[in-house]
Every structure is written in structure tokens, then in C-alpha cells.
PDB file of C-alpha atoms and ligand atoms in Angstrom:
ATOM      1  CA  MET A   1     120.347 113.754 148.350  1.00 57.00           C
ATOM      2  CA  GLY A   2     120.604 110.357 146.629  1.00 69.00           C
ATOM      3  CA  ASN A   3     119.640 109.586 143.065  1.00 79.00           C
ATOM      4  CA  GLU A   4     117.232 106.671 143.618  1.00 91.00           C
ATOM      5  CA  THR A   5     113.936 106.863 141.716  1.00 96.00           C
ATOM      6  CA  PRO A   6     111.046 107.615 144.106  1.00 98.00           C
ATOM      7  CA  GLU A   7     107.774 105.716 143.697  1.00 98.00           C
ATOM      8  CA  LYS A   8     104.190 106.844 143.271  1.00 98.00           C
ATOM      9  CA  THR A   9     101.069 104.986 144.354  1.00 98.00           C
ATOM     10  CA  LEU A  10      98.108 104.906 141.951  1.00 98.00           C
ATOM     11  CA  HIS A  11      94.528 105.117 143.234  1.00 98.00           C
ATOM     12  CA  ASP A  12      94.131 101.331 143.005  1.00 98.00           C
ATOM     13  CA  GLY A  13      97.279 100.742 145.076  1.00 98.00           C
ATOM     14  CA  LEU A  14      99.765  99.838 142.304  1.00 98.00           C
ATOM     15  CA  THR A  15     103.140 101.486 142.819  1.00 98.00           C
ATOM     16  CA  ILE A  16     105.113 102.834 139.859  1.00 98.00           C
ATOM     17  CA  PRO A  17     108.450 104.643 139.549  1.00 98.00           C
ATOM     18  CA  SER A  18     108.387 108.436 139.070  1.00 98.00           C
ATOM     19  CA  ILE A  19     110.068 108.108 135.669  1.00 98.00           C
ATOM     20  CA  GLY A  20     109.640 105.479 132.967  1.00 98.00           C
ATOM     21  CA  PHE A  21     111.155 104.496 129.648  1.00 99.00           C
ATOM     22  CA  GLY A  22     109.469 105.185 126.272  1.00 98.00           C
ATOM     23  CA  THR A  23     110.073 102.666 123.498  1.00 98.00           C
ATOM     24  CA  TYR A  24     108.521 104.267 120.424  1.00 98.00           C
ATOM     25  CA  ALA A  25     110.744 103.500 117.380  1.00 98.00           C
ATOM     26  CA  LEU A  26     112.854 100.972 119.306  1.00 98.00           C
ATOM     27  CA  ASN A  27     112.215  97.889 117.165  1.00 98.00           C
ATOM     28  CA  GLY A  28     113.955  94.681 116.135  1.00 98.00           C
ATOM     29  CA  SER A  29     117.360  93.631 117.450  1.00 98.00           C
ATOM     30  CA  GLU A  30     118.492  97.254 117.933  1.00 98.00           C
ATOM     31  CA  GLY A  31     115.323  97.828 119.928  1.00 98.00           C
ATOM     32  CA  ILE A  32     115.999  94.773 122.124  1.00 98.00           C
ATOM     33  CA  HIS A  33     119.523  96.102 122.737  1.00 98.00           C
ATOM     34  CA  ALA A  34     118.278  99.589 123.725  1.00 98.00           C
ATOM     35  CA  ILE A  35     115.478  98.299 125.978  1.00 98.00           C
ATOM     36  CA  THR A  36     117.828  95.777 127.651  1.00 98.00           C
ATOM     37  CA  SER A  37     120.220  98.635 128.314  1.00 98.00           C
ATOM     38  CA  ALA A  38     117.415 100.769 129.805  1.00 98.00           C
ATOM     39  CA  ILE A  39     116.512  97.976 132.252  1.00 98.00           C
ATOM     40  CA  ASP A  40     120.209  97.561 133.125  1.00 98.00           C
ATOM     41  CA  GLU A  41     120.453 101.321 133.736  1.00 98.00           C
ATOM     42  CA  GLY A  42     117.592 101.084 136.254  1.00 98.00           C
ATOM     43  CA  TYR A  43     114.322 101.805 134.411  1.00 98.00           C
ATOM     44  CA  ARG A  44     111.496  99.688 135.792  1.00 98.00           C
ATOM     45  CA  LEU A  45     108.442 101.283 134.097  1.00 98.00           C
ATOM     46  CA  ILE A  46     108.404 100.414 130.393  1.00 98.00           C
ATOM     47  CA  ASP A  47     105.975 101.945 127.925  1.00 99.00           C
ATOM     48  CA  THR A  48     105.029 100.201 124.698  1.00 98.00           C
ATOM     49  CA  ALA A  49     101.891  99.980 122.525  1.00 98.00           C
ATOM     50  CA  TYR A  50     100.301  97.524 120.135  1.00 98.00           C
ATOM     51  CA  ASN A  51     100.848 100.122 117.392  1.00 98.00           C
ATOM     52  CA  TYR A  52     104.598 100.531 118.027  1.00 98.00           C
ATOM     53  CA  GLU A  53     105.035  97.010 116.616  1.00 98.00           C
ATOM     54  CA  ASN A  54     107.747  96.358 119.212  1.00 98.00           C
ATOM     55  CA  GLU A  55     105.946  94.373 121.903  1.00 98.00           C
ATOM     56  CA  GLY A  56     108.108  91.427 120.753  1.00 98.00           C
ATOM     57  CA  ALA A  57     111.311  93.398 121.335  1.00 98.00           C
ATOM     58  CA  VAL A  58     110.104  94.583 124.756  1.00 98.00           C
ATOM     59  CA  GLY A  59     109.203  91.019 125.739  1.00 98.00           C
ATOM     60  CA  ARG A  60     112.590  89.713 124.611  1.00 98.00           C
ATOM     61  CA  ALA A  61     114.431  92.413 126.587  1.00 98.00           C
ATOM     62  CA  ILE A  62     112.392  91.535 129.703  1.00 98.00           C
ATOM     63  CA  GLN A  63     113.242  87.840 129.328  1.00 97.00           C
ATOM     64  CA  ARG A  64     116.948  88.627 128.911  1.00 96.00           C
ATOM     65  CA  SER A  65     117.033  90.782 131.995  1.00 96.00           C
ATOM     66  CA  SER A  66     117.783  89.381 135.429  1.00 94.00           C
ATOM     67  CA  VAL A  67     115.286  91.784 137.046  1.00 97.00           C
ATOM     68  CA  PRO A  68     112.403  89.784 138.577  1.00 97.00           C
ATOM     69  CA  ARG A  69     109.105  90.228 136.741  1.00 97.00           C
ATOM     70  CA  HIS A  70     107.365  91.631 139.819  1.00 98.00           C
ATOM     71  CA  GLU A  71     109.803  94.561 139.959  1.00 98.00           C
ATOM     72  CA  LEU A  72     108.878  95.706 136.444  1.00 98.00           C
ATOM     73  CA  ARG A  73     105.852  97.773 135.424  1.00 98.00           C
ATOM     74  CA  VAL A  74     104.984  96.960 131.823  1.00 98.00           C
ATOM     75  CA  THR A  75     102.473  99.148 129.987  1.00 98.00           C
ATOM     76  CA  SER A  76     100.873  98.625 126.581  1.00 98.00           C
ATOM     77  CA  LYS A  77      97.998 100.335 124.761  1.00 98.00           C
ATOM     78  CA  LEU A  78      94.934  99.368 122.797  1.00 98.00           C
ATOM     79  CA  PRO A  79      94.700 100.789 119.255  1.00 98.00           C
ATOM     80  CA  GLY A  80      91.567 102.479 117.890  1.00 98.00           C
ATOM     81  CA  ARG A  81      90.793  99.711 115.403  1.00 98.00           C
ATOM     82  CA  TYR A  82      90.150  97.315 118.313  1.00 98.00           C
ATOM     83  CA  HIS A  83      87.740  99.408 120.391  1.00 98.00           C
ATOM     84  CA  GLY A  84      84.839  96.971 119.945  1.00 98.00           C
ATOM     85  CA  TYR A  85      84.509  94.828 123.120  1.00 98.00           C
ATOM     86  CA  LYS A  86      85.394  91.410 121.652  1.00 98.00           C
ATOM     87  CA  LYS A  87      88.192  92.801 119.491  1.00 98.00           C
ATOM     88  CA  ALA A  88      89.631  94.612 122.506  1.00 98.00           C
ATOM     89  CA  VAL A  89      89.719  91.440 124.618  1.00 98.00           C
ATOM     90  CA  THR A  90      91.491  89.553 121.817  1.00 98.00           C
ATOM     91  CA  ALA A  91      93.939  92.425 121.257  1.00 98.00           C
ATOM     92  CA  ILE A  92      94.932  92.411 124.947  1.00 98.00           C
ATOM     93  CA  GLN A  93      95.515  88.651 124.799  1.00 98.00           C
ATOM     94  CA  GLU A  94      97.561  88.959 121.575  1.00 98.00           C
ATOM     95  CA  SER A  95      99.685  91.720 123.145  1.00 98.00           C
ATOM     96  CA  LEU A  96     100.431  89.423 126.076  1.00 98.00           C
ATOM     97  CA  TYR A  97     101.368  86.523 123.772  1.00 98.00           C
ATOM     98  CA  ARG A  98     103.772  88.748 121.824  1.00 98.00           C
ATOM     99  CA  LEU A  99     105.440  89.917 125.026  1.00 98.00           C
ATOM    100  CA  ASN A 100     105.360  86.375 126.430  1.00 98.00           C
ATOM    101  CA  LEU A 101     103.848  87.715 129.661  1.00 98.00           C
ATOM    102  CA  ASP A 102     100.920  86.505 131.757  1.00 98.00           C
ATOM    103  CA  TYR A 103      99.768  89.967 132.790  1.00 98.00           C
ATOM    104  CA  PHE A 104     100.259  93.668 132.151  1.00 98.00           C
ATOM    105  CA  ASP A 105     100.897  96.027 135.028  1.00 98.00           C
ATOM    106  CA  LEU A 106      99.165  98.788 133.086  1.00 99.00           C
ATOM    107  CA  TYR A 107      97.080  98.757 129.941  1.00 98.00           C
ATOM    108  CA  LEU A 108      95.725 101.961 128.406  1.00 99.00           C
ATOM    109  CA  VAL A 109      93.190 102.882 125.738  1.00 98.00           C
ATOM    110  CA  HIS A 110      95.614 104.644 123.364  1.00 98.00           C
ATOM    111  CA  TRP A 111      93.292 107.361 121.964  1.00 98.00           C
ATOM    112  CA  PRO A 112      89.596 108.100 122.626  1.00 98.00           C
ATOM    113  CA  ASN A 113      88.754 108.492 118.893  1.00 98.00           C
ATOM    114  CA  PRO A 114      85.549 110.405 119.746  1.00 97.00           C
ATOM    115  CA  LYS A 115      84.114 110.324 116.199  1.00 97.00           C
ATOM    116  CA  GLN A 116      84.342 106.543 116.185  1.00 97.00           C
ATOM    117  CA  ASP A 117      82.711 106.700 119.646  1.00 97.00           C
ATOM    118  CA  GLN A 118      83.525 103.180 120.843  1.00 98.00           C
ATOM    119  CA  TYR A 119      85.869 104.018 123.702  1.00 98.00           C
ATOM    120  CA  LEU A 120      83.270 102.980 126.316  1.00 98.00           C
ATOM    121  CA  GLU A 121      83.260  99.447 124.905  1.00 98.00           C
ATOM    122  CA  ALA A 122      87.063  99.444 124.896  1.00 98.00           C
ATOM    123  CA  TRP A 123      87.051 100.599 128.518  1.00 98.00           C
ATOM    124  CA  GLN A 124      84.599  97.863 129.526  1.00 98.00           C
ATOM    125  CA  ALA A 125      86.979  95.303 127.979  1.00 98.00           C
ATOM    126  CA  LEU A 126      89.840  96.682 130.104  1.00 98.00           C
ATOM    127  CA  VAL A 127      87.650  96.619 133.226  1.00 98.00           C
ATOM    128  CA  ASP A 128      86.852  92.942 132.585  1.00 98.00           C
ATOM    129  CA  ALA A 129      90.436  92.014 131.621  1.00 98.00           C
ATOM    130  CA  LYS A 130      91.484  93.407 134.983  1.00 98.00           C
ATOM    131  CA  LYS A 131      88.917  91.166 136.728  1.00 98.00           C
ATOM    132  CA  TRP A 132      90.312  88.158 134.834  1.00 98.00           C
ATOM    133  CA  GLY A 133      93.856  88.971 135.994  1.00 98.00           C
ATOM    134  CA  LEU A 134      95.246  89.990 132.602  1.00 98.00           C
ATOM    135  CA  ILE A 135      95.902  93.583 133.732  1.00 98.00           C
ATOM    136  CA  ARG A 136      96.732  94.930 137.195  1.00 98.00           C
ATOM    137  CA  SER A 137      95.830  98.560 136.590  1.00 98.00           C
ATOM    138  CA  ILE A 138      93.816 100.197 133.805  1.00 98.00           C
ATOM    139  CA  GLY A 139      94.286 103.626 132.323  1.00 99.00           C
ATOM    140  CA  THR A 140      93.816 105.895 129.363  1.00 99.00           C
ATOM    141  CA  SER A 141      95.935 107.965 127.037  1.00 98.00           C
ATOM    142  CA  ASN A 142      94.996 111.216 125.348  1.00 98.00           C
ATOM    143  CA  PHE A 143      91.596 111.306 127.077  1.00 98.00           C
ATOM    144  CA  LEU A 144      90.101 114.759 127.673  1.00 98.00           C
ATOM    145  CA  PRO A 145      88.082 115.437 130.859  1.00 98.00           C
ATOM    146  CA  GLU A 146      84.813 114.966 128.918  1.00 98.00           C
ATOM    147  CA  HIS A 147      85.887 111.440 127.875  1.00 98.00           C
ATOM    148  CA  ILE A 148      86.957 110.473 131.395  1.00 98.00           C
ATOM    149  CA  ASP A 149      83.725 111.863 132.877  1.00 98.00           C
ATOM    150  CA  ARG A 150      81.808 109.586 130.548  1.00 98.00           C
ATOM    151  CA  LEU A 151      83.834 106.514 131.610  1.00 98.00           C
ATOM    152  CA  GLU A 152      83.066 107.327 135.217  1.00 98.00           C
ATOM    153  CA  GLN A 153      79.355 107.915 134.618  1.00 98.00           C
ATOM    154  CA  GLU A 154      78.851 104.761 132.520  1.00 96.00           C
ATOM    155  CA  THR A 155      81.130 102.268 134.291  1.00 95.00           C
ATOM    156  CA  GLY A 156      81.933 103.793 137.687  1.00 96.00           C
ATOM    157  CA  GLU A 157      85.646 103.134 136.991  1.00 97.00           C
ATOM    158  CA  LEU A 158      88.181 105.931 136.694  1.00 98.00           C
ATOM    159  CA  PRO A 159      91.548 105.380 134.977  1.00 98.00           C
ATOM    160  CA  THR A 160      94.521 105.199 137.354  1.00 99.00           C
ATOM    161  CA  ILE A 161      96.649 107.163 134.909  1.00 98.00           C
ATOM    162  CA  ASN A 162      96.094 109.260 131.800  1.00 99.00           C
ATOM    163  CA  GLN A 163      99.121 109.526 129.502  1.00 98.00           C
ATOM    164  CA  VAL A 164      99.083 112.819 127.577  1.00 98.00           C
ATOM    165  CA  GLU A 165     101.399 114.962 125.470  1.00 98.00           C
ATOM    166  CA  LEU A 166     103.226 117.111 128.028  1.00 98.00           C
ATOM    167  CA  HIS A 167     106.481 119.074 127.773  1.00 98.00           C
ATOM    168  CA  PRO A 168     107.579 122.659 128.478  1.00 98.00           C
ATOM    169  CA  TYR A 169     105.895 123.951 125.299  1.00 98.00           C
ATOM    170  CA  PHE A 170     102.557 122.328 126.220  1.00 98.00           C
ATOM    171  CA  ASN A 171     102.271 121.934 129.957  1.00 98.00           C
ATOM    172  CA  GLN A 172      98.623 120.822 130.166  1.00 98.00           C
ATOM    173  CA  GLU A 173      97.817 122.997 133.186  1.00 98.00           C
ATOM    174  CA  GLN A 174      94.034 122.487 133.027  1.00 98.00           C
ATOM    175  CA  GLN A 175      94.217 118.790 132.228  1.00 98.00           C
ATOM    176  CA  ARG A 176      96.589 118.313 135.185  1.00 98.00           C
ATOM    177  CA  ALA A 177      94.226 120.166 137.508  1.00 98.00           C
ATOM    178  CA  TYR A 178      91.392 117.863 136.385  1.00 98.00           C
ATOM    179  CA  HIS A 179      93.557 114.761 136.993  1.00 98.00           C
ATOM    180  CA  HIS A 180      94.457 116.060 140.430  1.00 98.00           C
ATOM    181  CA  GLU A 181      90.790 116.526 141.332  1.00 98.00           C
ATOM    182  CA  LYS A 182      90.012 112.935 140.212  1.00 98.00           C
ATOM    183  CA  ASN A 183      93.161 111.380 141.727  1.00 98.00           C
ATOM    184  CA  ILE A 184      94.399 110.282 138.301  1.00 99.00           C
ATOM    185  CA  GLN A 185      98.167 110.162 137.781  1.00 99.00           C
ATOM    186  CA  THR A 186      99.391 112.266 134.824  1.00 99.00           C
ATOM    187  CA  GLU A 187     101.980 110.547 132.636  1.00 99.00           C
ATOM    188  CA  SER A 188     103.886 112.693 130.100  1.00 99.00           C
ATOM    189  CA  TRP A 189     104.495 111.478 126.552  1.00 98.00           C
ATOM    190  CA  SER A 190     107.183 113.148 124.406  1.00 98.00           C
ATOM    191  CA  PRO A 191     108.406 114.662 127.694  1.00 98.00           C
ATOM    192  CA  LEU A 192     111.513 116.038 125.931  1.00 98.00           C
ATOM    193  CA  TYR A 193     109.535 117.482 122.998  1.00 97.00           C
ATOM    194  CA  ARG A 194     111.291 114.781 120.936  1.00 95.00           C
ATOM    195  CA  ILE A 195     114.299 117.073 121.457  1.00 86.00           C
ATOM    196  CA  SER A 196     114.205 118.923 118.077  1.00 81.00           C
ATOM    197  CA  ASP A 197     115.046 122.564 118.948  1.00 89.00           C
ATOM    198  CA  ILE A 198     114.201 122.525 122.672  1.00 95.00           C
ATOM    199  CA  VAL A 199     117.863 122.086 123.649  1.00 95.00           C
ATOM    200  CA  GLU A 200     118.514 125.539 122.110  1.00 96.00           C
ATOM    201  CA  ASN A 201     116.014 127.225 124.439  1.00 97.00           C
ATOM    202  CA  LYS A 202     117.857 129.984 126.356  1.00 98.00           C
ATOM    203  CA  THR A 203     115.693 129.792 129.505  1.00 98.00           C
ATOM    204  CA  LEU A 204     116.341 126.067 129.829  1.00 98.00           C
ATOM    205  CA  GLN A 205     120.032 126.499 129.000  1.00 98.00           C
ATOM    206  CA  ASN A 206     120.462 129.147 131.715  1.00 98.00           C
ATOM    207  CA  ILE A 207     118.759 126.989 134.350  1.00 98.00           C
ATOM    208  CA  ALA A 208     120.867 124.006 133.239  1.00 98.00           C
ATOM    209  CA  ALA A 209     124.061 126.068 133.641  1.00 98.00           C
ATOM    210  CA  GLN A 210     122.987 127.143 137.170  1.00 98.00           C
ATOM    211  CA  HIS A 211     122.617 123.518 138.263  1.00 98.00           C
ATOM    212  CA  GLU A 212     125.458 122.084 136.152  1.00 98.00           C
ATOM    213  CA  LYS A 213     122.932 119.727 134.580  1.00 98.00           C
ATOM    214  CA  SER A 214     121.865 119.117 130.966  1.00 98.00           C
ATOM    215  CA  VAL A 215     118.747 120.689 129.434  1.00 98.00           C
ATOM    216  CA  THR A 216     117.097 117.248 129.328  1.00 98.00           C
ATOM    217  CA  GLN A 217     117.756 116.745 133.069  1.00 98.00           C
ATOM    218  CA  ILE A 218     116.192 120.160 133.776  1.00 98.00           C
ATOM    219  CA  ILE A 219     113.097 119.253 131.730  1.00 98.00           C
ATOM    220  CA  LEU A 220     112.717 115.848 133.400  1.00 98.00           C
ATOM    221  CA  ARG A 221     113.186 117.343 136.865  1.00 98.00           C
ATOM    222  CA  TRP A 222     110.474 119.907 135.990  1.00 98.00           C
ATOM    223  CA  HIS A 223     108.110 116.989 135.162  1.00 98.00           C
ATOM    224  CA  TYR A 224     108.947 115.350 138.481  1.00 98.00           C
ATOM    225  CA  GLN A 225     108.289 118.518 140.475  1.00 98.00           C
ATOM    226  CA  LEU A 226     105.001 119.073 138.587  1.00 98.00           C
ATOM    227  CA  GLY A 227     104.011 115.614 139.827  1.00 98.00           C
ATOM    228  CA  THR A 228     103.834 114.026 136.366  1.00 98.00           C
ATOM    229  CA  VAL A 229     105.597 110.800 135.329  1.00 99.00           C
ATOM    230  CA  PRO A 230     107.753 111.353 132.221  1.00 99.00           C
ATOM    231  CA  ILE A 231     108.659 108.443 129.930  1.00 99.00           C
ATOM    232  CA  PRO A 232     111.670 109.654 127.899  1.00 98.00           C
ATOM    233  CA  LYS A 233     112.925 107.453 125.082  1.00 98.00           C
ATOM    234  CA  SER A 234     116.600 107.081 124.275  1.00 98.00           C
ATOM    235  CA  SER A 235     118.505 104.561 122.212  1.00 98.00           C
ATOM    236  CA  SER A 236     121.783 105.294 124.015  1.00 98.00           C
ATOM    237  CA  ALA A 237     122.850 103.914 127.420  1.00 98.00           C
ATOM    238  CA  LYS A 238     124.628 107.179 128.216  1.00 98.00           C
ATOM    239  CA  ARG A 239     121.531 109.302 127.597  1.00 98.00           C
ATOM    240  CA  GLN A 240     119.293 106.766 129.379  1.00 98.00           C
ATOM    241  CA  ARG A 241     121.529 107.146 132.450  1.00 98.00           C
ATOM    242  CA  GLU A 242     121.588 110.924 132.152  1.00 98.00           C
ATOM    243  CA  ASN A 243     117.785 111.037 132.014  1.00 98.00           C
ATOM    244  CA  LEU A 244     117.450 108.961 135.196  1.00 98.00           C
ATOM    245  CA  SER A 245     119.849 111.154 137.099  1.00 98.00           C
ATOM    246  CA  ILE A 246     117.408 113.872 138.206  1.00 98.00           C
ATOM    247  CA  PHE A 247     116.826 113.169 141.884  1.00 98.00           C
ATOM    248  CA  ASP A 248     119.895 114.898 143.354  1.00 97.00           C
ATOM    249  CA  PHE A 249     118.896 118.531 142.766  1.00 98.00           C
ATOM    250  CA  THR A 250     115.827 120.778 143.060  1.00 98.00           C
ATOM    251  CA  LEU A 251     114.449 123.532 140.844  1.00 98.00           C
ATOM    252  CA  SER A 252     113.387 126.641 142.727  1.00 98.00           C
ATOM    253  CA  GLU A 253     109.834 127.947 142.526  1.00 98.00           C
ATOM    254  CA  SER A 254     110.985 130.781 140.273  1.00 98.00           C
ATOM    255  CA  GLU A 255     112.778 128.322 137.944  1.00 98.00           C
ATOM    256  CA  MET A 256     109.615 126.185 137.802  1.00 98.00           C
ATOM    257  CA  GLY A 257     107.690 129.375 136.982  1.00 98.00           C
ATOM    258  CA  LEU A 258     110.081 130.338 134.169  1.00 98.00           C
ATOM    259  CA  ILE A 259     109.685 126.886 132.582  1.00 98.00           C
ATOM    260  CA  ASN A 260     105.902 127.043 132.953  1.00 98.00           C
ATOM    261  CA  GLU A 261     105.916 130.326 131.042  1.00 98.00           C
ATOM    262  CA  LEU A 262     107.293 128.526 127.959  1.00 98.00           C
ATOM    263  CA  SER A 263     103.935 126.782 127.402  1.00 98.00           C
ATOM    264  CA  LYS A 264     101.829 127.909 124.413  1.00 97.00           C
ATOM    265  CA  PRO A 265      98.219 127.040 123.506  1.00 97.00           C
ATOM    266  CA  ASP A 266      99.443 125.749 120.112  1.00 96.00           C
ATOM    267  CA  GLY A 267     102.536 124.086 121.571  1.00 97.00           C
ATOM    268  CA  ARG A 268     101.660 120.500 120.635  1.00 97.00           C
ATOM    269  CA  ILE A 269     104.316 118.784 118.460  1.00 97.00           C
ATOM    270  CA  ASN A 270     101.965 117.641 115.688  1.00 96.00           C
ATOM    271  CA  ASP A 271      98.740 119.400 116.578  1.00 96.00           C
ATOM    272  CA  GLN A 272      97.184 116.124 117.757  1.00 97.00           C
ATOM    273  CA  ASP A 273      94.143 117.455 119.631  1.00 97.00           C
ATOM    274  CA  PRO A 274      92.274 114.414 121.074  1.00 98.00           C
ATOM    275  CA  ALA A 275      88.932 116.207 120.548  1.00 97.00           C
ATOM    276  CA  VAL A 276      89.336 115.688 116.787  1.00 96.00           C
ATOM    277  CA  TYR A 277      92.473 113.620 116.108  1.00 96.00           C
ATOM    278  CA  GLU A 278      91.906 109.892 115.635  1.00 95.00           C
ATOM    279  CA  GLU A 279      94.390 107.052 115.479  1.00 95.00           C
ATOM    280  CA  PHE A 280      93.628 103.485 114.507  1.00 96.00           C
TER     281      PHE A 280
HETATM  282  N1  LIG B 301     100.343 107.846 124.162  1.00 66.21           N
HETATM  283  C1  LIG B 301     100.727 108.412 123.049  1.00 66.21           C
HETATM  284  O1  LIG B 301      99.900 108.780 122.196  1.00 66.21           O
HETATM  285  C2  LIG B 301     102.184 108.614 122.811  1.00 66.21           C
HETATM  286  C3  LIG B 301     102.621 109.443 121.757  1.00 66.21           C
HETATM  287  C4  LIG B 301     103.995 109.624 121.602  1.00 66.21           C
HETATM  288  C5  LIG B 301     104.912 108.996 122.462  1.00 66.21           C
HETATM  289  N2  LIG B 301     104.458 108.166 123.446  1.00 66.21           N
HETATM  290  C6  LIG B 301     105.394 107.485 124.381  1.00 66.21           C
HETATM  291  O2  LIG B 301     106.242 108.477 124.968  1.00 66.21           O
HETATM  292  C7  LIG B 301     107.600 108.072 124.790  1.00 66.21           C
HETATM  293  C8  LIG B 301     108.524 109.276 124.749  1.00 66.21           C
HETATM  294  O3  LIG B 301     108.164 110.169 123.703  1.00 66.21           O
HETATM  295  P1  LIG B 301     109.001 110.323 122.343  1.00 66.21           P
HETATM  296  O4  LIG B 301     109.785 109.096 122.075  1.00 66.21           O
HETATM  297  O5  LIG B 301     108.035 110.791 121.320  1.00 66.21           O
HETATM  298  O6  LIG B 301     109.950 111.579 122.624  1.00 66.21           O
HETATM  299  P2  LIG B 301     110.924 112.079 123.796  1.00 66.21           P
HETATM  300  O7  LIG B 301     111.158 111.016 124.798  1.00 66.21           O
HETATM  301  O8  LIG B 301     110.423 113.415 124.225  1.00 66.21           O
HETATM  302  O9  LIG B 301     112.272 112.348 122.989  1.00 66.21           O
HETATM  303  C9  LIG B 301     112.990 111.302 122.378  1.00 66.21           C
HETATM  304  C10 LIG B 301     114.144 111.934 121.597  1.00 66.21           C
HETATM  305  O10 LIG B 301     115.027 112.581 122.508  1.00 66.21           O
HETATM  306  C11 LIG B 301     116.346 112.117 122.313  1.00 66.21           C
HETATM  307  N3  LIG B 301     116.983 112.122 123.641  1.00 66.21           N
HETATM  308  C12 LIG B 301     116.581 111.403 124.734  1.00 66.21           C
HETATM  309  N4  LIG B 301     117.370 111.667 125.781  1.00 66.21           N
HETATM  310  C13 LIG B 301     118.275 112.586 125.374  1.00 66.21           C
HETATM  311  C14 LIG B 301     119.359 113.251 126.003  1.00 66.21           C
HETATM  312  N5  LIG B 301     119.639 113.034 127.289  1.00 66.21           N
HETATM  313  N6  LIG B 301     120.104 114.129 125.254  1.00 66.21           N
HETATM  314  C15 LIG B 301     119.808 114.357 123.956  1.00 66.21           C
HETATM  315  N7  LIG B 301     118.795 113.752 123.308  1.00 66.21           N
HETATM  316  C16 LIG B 301     118.044 112.875 124.008  1.00 66.21           C
HETATM  317  C17 LIG B 301     116.208 110.752 121.709  1.00 66.21           C
HETATM  318  O11 LIG B 301     117.330 110.459 120.905  1.00 66.21           O
HETATM  319  P3  LIG B 301     118.219 109.116 121.145  1.00 66.21           P
HETATM  320  O12 LIG B 301     117.269 107.948 121.084  1.00 66.21           O
HETATM  321  O13 LIG B 301     119.202 109.161 120.033  1.00 66.21           O
HETATM  322  O14 LIG B 301     118.865 109.283 122.506  1.00 66.21           O
HETATM  323  C18 LIG B 301     114.956 110.926 120.837  1.00 66.21           C
HETATM  324  O15 LIG B 301     115.311 111.506 119.599  1.00 66.21           O
HETATM  325  C19 LIG B 301     107.538 107.278 123.482  1.00 66.21           C
HETATM  326  O16 LIG B 301     108.734 106.545 123.253  1.00 66.21           O
HETATM  327  C20 LIG B 301     106.303 106.458 123.702  1.00 66.21           C
HETATM  328  O17 LIG B 301     106.601 105.377 124.568  1.00 66.21           O
HETATM  329  C21 LIG B 301     103.104 107.981 123.644  1.00 66.21           C
END
């Protein structure tokens, strides 16, 4: 079994790798260095957001790299303060200028902010920006089924992906089943639980020992076998390489089951429930 990254095809035909690179907190010249290294190590799906304040660093790393633009999949996200239609269109354009790109492969509405209740307008802006060629594929992040149902009813357009908090302590079983039914690709944010104490987990350590892999490789392989696309962040080339090296072994059904049992209803990292949490 080789270690090449398999691809997935979204419902609009765009292909993406089965694992991507998260860039939260990779800013400035150190950020450029880390993102350049990730591209050199083989990551082709890169996740940023307007609110990470590092679209400049991502753009610079892309320009430095010798990888042709068409081989990369660049994602950014629209913040809550720009959900109004005109503001959203301008925000997408400004994101592109900062990255020095002509188009995004993926652009997501970052949070639904249901109390603010403007996510339909934001979605309409993404639908139109796609028509104008600014975005190839449009998606959401942190949207619950009720929010996605409303997008579908009002605009007839379903997101190609929904990026949600997903790790062994919060495995999003119901949300994943909903995505499956709608043919929406699940993407996992904080796929490694931002590390913290998860590396100490005995179940994960035992499975890692069985396969002679690290706990992070076991977690990322679990994401892959669930069918979700994880986007781990790492500032180190060694750990970036380690995280990509998950396609040469398989977890058994019972190992998958043991990891699924680690999930808890209150397992979110910061209790950010999209039904009530808002981010601007
Ligand atoms: N849509 C949203 O609302 C949302 C919210 C949060 C995050 N995100 C996206 O998801 C991405 C990933 O989530 P995240 O950054 O929160 O957390 P994460 O990827 O789960 O974990 C990152 C942490 O794990 C460490 N790490 C990575 N690989 C490791 C390895 N092999 N061994 C040991 N430690 C390792 C990193 O340290 P080092 O850097 O030192 O290696 C860092 O401290 C973000 O960067 C962002 O792009 C989206």
C-alpha cells in the first residue's frame, strides 16, 4: 500500500485531497515558512479564513511554491460581520487581493450566526461569486442541518462541503449522517483536538502501538476511514510529514468502534454550539 493522498470528488465535480492543511495561528514570516513547508511536504488543500489574518502569508507561500496553481485547493471563509450581500461580495474580493489570487477553489460561510440571521444573504453572495468565476466551489462551516435545509429551500443550492468541529471526543455522528444523505462532504476542524491531552488517551495509545504509528496518525486515519477530510495544523515540517503519512495502514472495524466510543455529547473543545455561538 503506497502513501499517496487519495482524492475525493465534491457534488459539483471539484476534486480535493482527502487531507488538508489548517493554518490557524500561522501568521507573518513564521507562518509563510510553515505554510511553504506544508506545500513542500505535499499538502495541496490549504485552509485559511478572513478572520485568521493570515491570507497574506498563505498567498505569499503559494507564490513561493513551484506547485502550479491548478494543483492547489485554496479555501477561505467569510466572517459574520460581512454577511450582508454587498459586504460579502466585497469581502470575497478583498480576500482574493490579499492572497494575490484570481479565484478561490473553495469559499465557506464561516459561522451561521443564527441570531444575526443574515446567512441567507451571505450564501446568495457566494452563489453569485461562483457565477462570476471568483469561487469554484461554495460551502459552509459550522452549519447545522436546519441552516443547510434553509439554504436549500431558499436558493436551491446545497454546500459542497460543511467544515465542522470533529475529533474523537466529538465525532458528529448525526451531522455526518445528514451530510451523507445530502451528498455534502464533511471536513473536520481541530481534527487532533488541538492535541492538549488527547495524546495521553490509553485507547489511542494502544491502537498506535499495535500499528507502530503515532497517536496523531491513528486519529487522522480514523477521520479518513469515517470519510471526513481532516485539516490538521502543524508548524513543524516533521509533524506535517507525519500527519500526511496515514495511507499505508488500515484500522480494523473494532478499532474504529473503540475510537467512536470516545465521543461525548459535551466533547466540544470550547463549547461552541452553532445553534447559539456567534462569531463576527
Ligand atoms: N471553521 C472553523 O470554525 C474552524 C475552527 C477551528 C479551526 N479551524 C481550522 O482547522 C485547522 C485545524 O485545527 P486546529 O489548528 O484548531 O487544531 P488541530 O489541527 O487539531 O491541532 C493543532 C495542534 O496540534 C499540534 N500537532 C499537529 N500535528 C502534531 C503531531 N503530529 N504531533 C504532535 N502535535 C501535533 C500542533 O502543534 P505544532 O504546530 O507545534 O506542530 C497544534 O498545537 C485550523 O488550523 C483551521 O484551519 C476551523
